[in-house]
Amino acid sequence: MAAIRRNSPAPSYGYAPGGQLRAVLNDLQGDDARIASDRQARLITPAEARSLRGEEAMIRRTAARDSARDGGMIPAGEYSQLMAQVSNLSQQINHDAALH
């Protein structure tokens, strides 16, 4: 029987340097401030702000869960995925603001 191949990355058993959760949360705090500022300046719509905040909350929950599950450390592969999601969120904020 052939093995099923997944598109997800291979699990990483190493850990990113200390402070991973703090780094994710600090970046998300900056994104939250940008969402609030852009909303106040009417650069994004209320619907866009809700969508962006929903994405931010999902990343925040995932980071907290991953950190709690592994004794305060986030495995390197998961940390990389989280930071990619944070980067994508920042890009989406820039994109949405540029449309108005």
Short mmCIF file of C-alpha atoms in Angstrom, two decimals:
data_model
loop_
_atom_site.label_atom_id
_atom_site.label_comp_id
_atom_site.label_asym_id
_atom_site.label_seq_id
_atom_site.Cartn_x
_atom_site.Cartn_y
_atom_site.Cartn_z
CA MET A 1 0.00 0.00 0.00
CA ALA A 2 1.45 3.36 -1.04
CA ALA A 3 1.95 6.09 1.53
CA ILE A 4 -0.22 9.19 1.22
CA ARG A 5 1.82 12.33 0.60
CA ARG A 6 0.75 15.57 2.20
CA ASN A 7 1.48 19.07 1.02
CA SER A 8 2.26 20.24 4.54
CA PRO A 9 5.88 20.73 5.55
CA ALA A 10 7.70 18.00 7.40
CA PRO A 11 7.46 18.36 11.17
CA SER A 12 10.26 20.30 12.77
CA TYR A 13 11.51 19.10 16.10
CA GLY A 14 13.72 22.09 16.75
CA TYR A 15 12.55 25.22 18.50
CA ALA A 16 12.86 28.82 17.48
CA PRO A 17 14.84 31.03 19.87
CA GLY A 18 13.11 32.17 23.09
CA GLY A 19 10.43 34.82 22.99
CA GLN A 20 8.57 33.40 19.99
CA LEU A 21 5.11 34.03 21.42
CA ARG A 22 6.12 37.56 22.40
CA ALA A 23 7.44 38.22 18.88
CA VAL A 24 4.20 37.05 17.27
CA LEU A 25 2.06 39.05 19.71
CA ASN A 26 4.18 42.20 19.26
CA ASP A 27 3.81 42.01 15.48
CA LEU A 28 0.06 41.45 15.84
CA GLN A 29 -0.18 44.44 18.18
CA GLY A 30 1.37 46.56 15.43
CA ASP A 31 -1.10 45.16 12.91
CA ASP A 32 -4.00 45.88 15.28
CA ALA A 33 -2.86 49.50 15.65
CA ARG A 34 -2.58 49.81 11.87
CA ILE A 35 -6.10 48.40 11.40
CA ALA A 36 -7.49 50.91 13.91
CA SER A 37 -5.60 53.80 12.32
CA ASP A 38 -6.59 52.84 8.79
CA ARG A 39 -10.21 52.40 9.82
CA GLN A 40 -10.26 55.81 11.53
CA ALA A 41 -8.72 57.40 8.40
CA ARG A 42 -11.37 55.58 6.32
CA LEU A 43 -8.69 53.75 4.36
CA ILE A 44 -10.47 50.46 5.05
CA THR A 45 -14.16 49.67 5.38
CA PRO A 46 -15.79 48.32 8.55
CA ALA A 47 -16.16 44.93 6.81
CA GLU A 48 -12.46 44.88 5.90
CA ALA A 49 -11.53 45.82 9.48
CA ARG A 50 -13.69 42.96 10.85
CA SER A 51 -12.14 40.50 8.44
CA LEU A 52 -8.60 41.62 9.25
CA ARG A 53 -9.29 41.50 12.99
CA GLY A 54 -10.72 37.99 12.60
CA GLU A 55 -7.53 36.87 10.90
CA GLU A 56 -5.47 38.55 13.60
CA ALA A 57 -7.47 36.79 16.34
CA MET A 58 -7.01 33.41 14.67
CA ILE A 59 -3.23 33.88 14.49
CA ARG A 60 -3.17 35.03 18.12
CA ARG A 61 -5.16 31.97 19.28
CA THR A 62 -2.97 29.59 17.29
CA ALA A 63 0.23 31.12 18.70
CA ALA A 64 -1.06 30.94 22.29
CA ARG A 65 -2.23 27.34 21.81
CA ASP A 66 1.06 26.23 20.24
CA SER A 67 3.05 27.93 22.99
CA ALA A 68 0.95 26.45 25.80
CA ARG A 69 1.06 22.97 24.26
CA ASP A 70 4.87 22.94 24.16
CA GLY A 71 5.66 24.42 27.56
CA GLY A 72 6.03 28.01 26.41
CA MET A 73 8.05 27.20 23.31
CA ILE A 74 6.74 27.18 19.74
CA PRO A 75 8.35 24.54 17.49
CA ALA A 76 10.42 26.19 14.75
CA GLY A 77 8.24 24.97 11.89
CA GLU A 78 5.07 26.24 13.53
CA TYR A 79 6.76 29.54 14.41
CA SER A 80 7.77 30.01 10.78
CA GLN A 81 4.19 29.34 9.67
CA LEU A 82 2.83 31.82 12.23
CA MET A 83 5.25 34.51 11.15
CA ALA A 84 4.30 33.90 7.52
CA GLN A 85 0.65 34.37 8.49
CA VAL A 86 1.53 37.60 10.31
CA SER A 87 3.39 38.81 7.22
CA ASN A 88 0.42 37.93 5.01
CA LEU A 89 -1.88 39.84 7.37
CA SER A 90 0.37 42.91 7.15
CA GLN A 91 0.35 42.66 3.36
CA GLN A 92 -3.44 42.34 3.34
CA ILE A 93 -3.75 45.48 5.49
CA ASN A 94 -1.52 47.35 3.03
CA HIS A 95 -3.52 46.02 0.08
CA ASP A 96 -6.92 46.91 1.56
CA ALA A 97 -5.76 50.42 2.51
CA ALA A 98 -4.35 51.01 -0.98
CA LEU A 99 -7.71 50.22 -2.59
CA HIS A 100 -9.41 53.26 -1.05
#
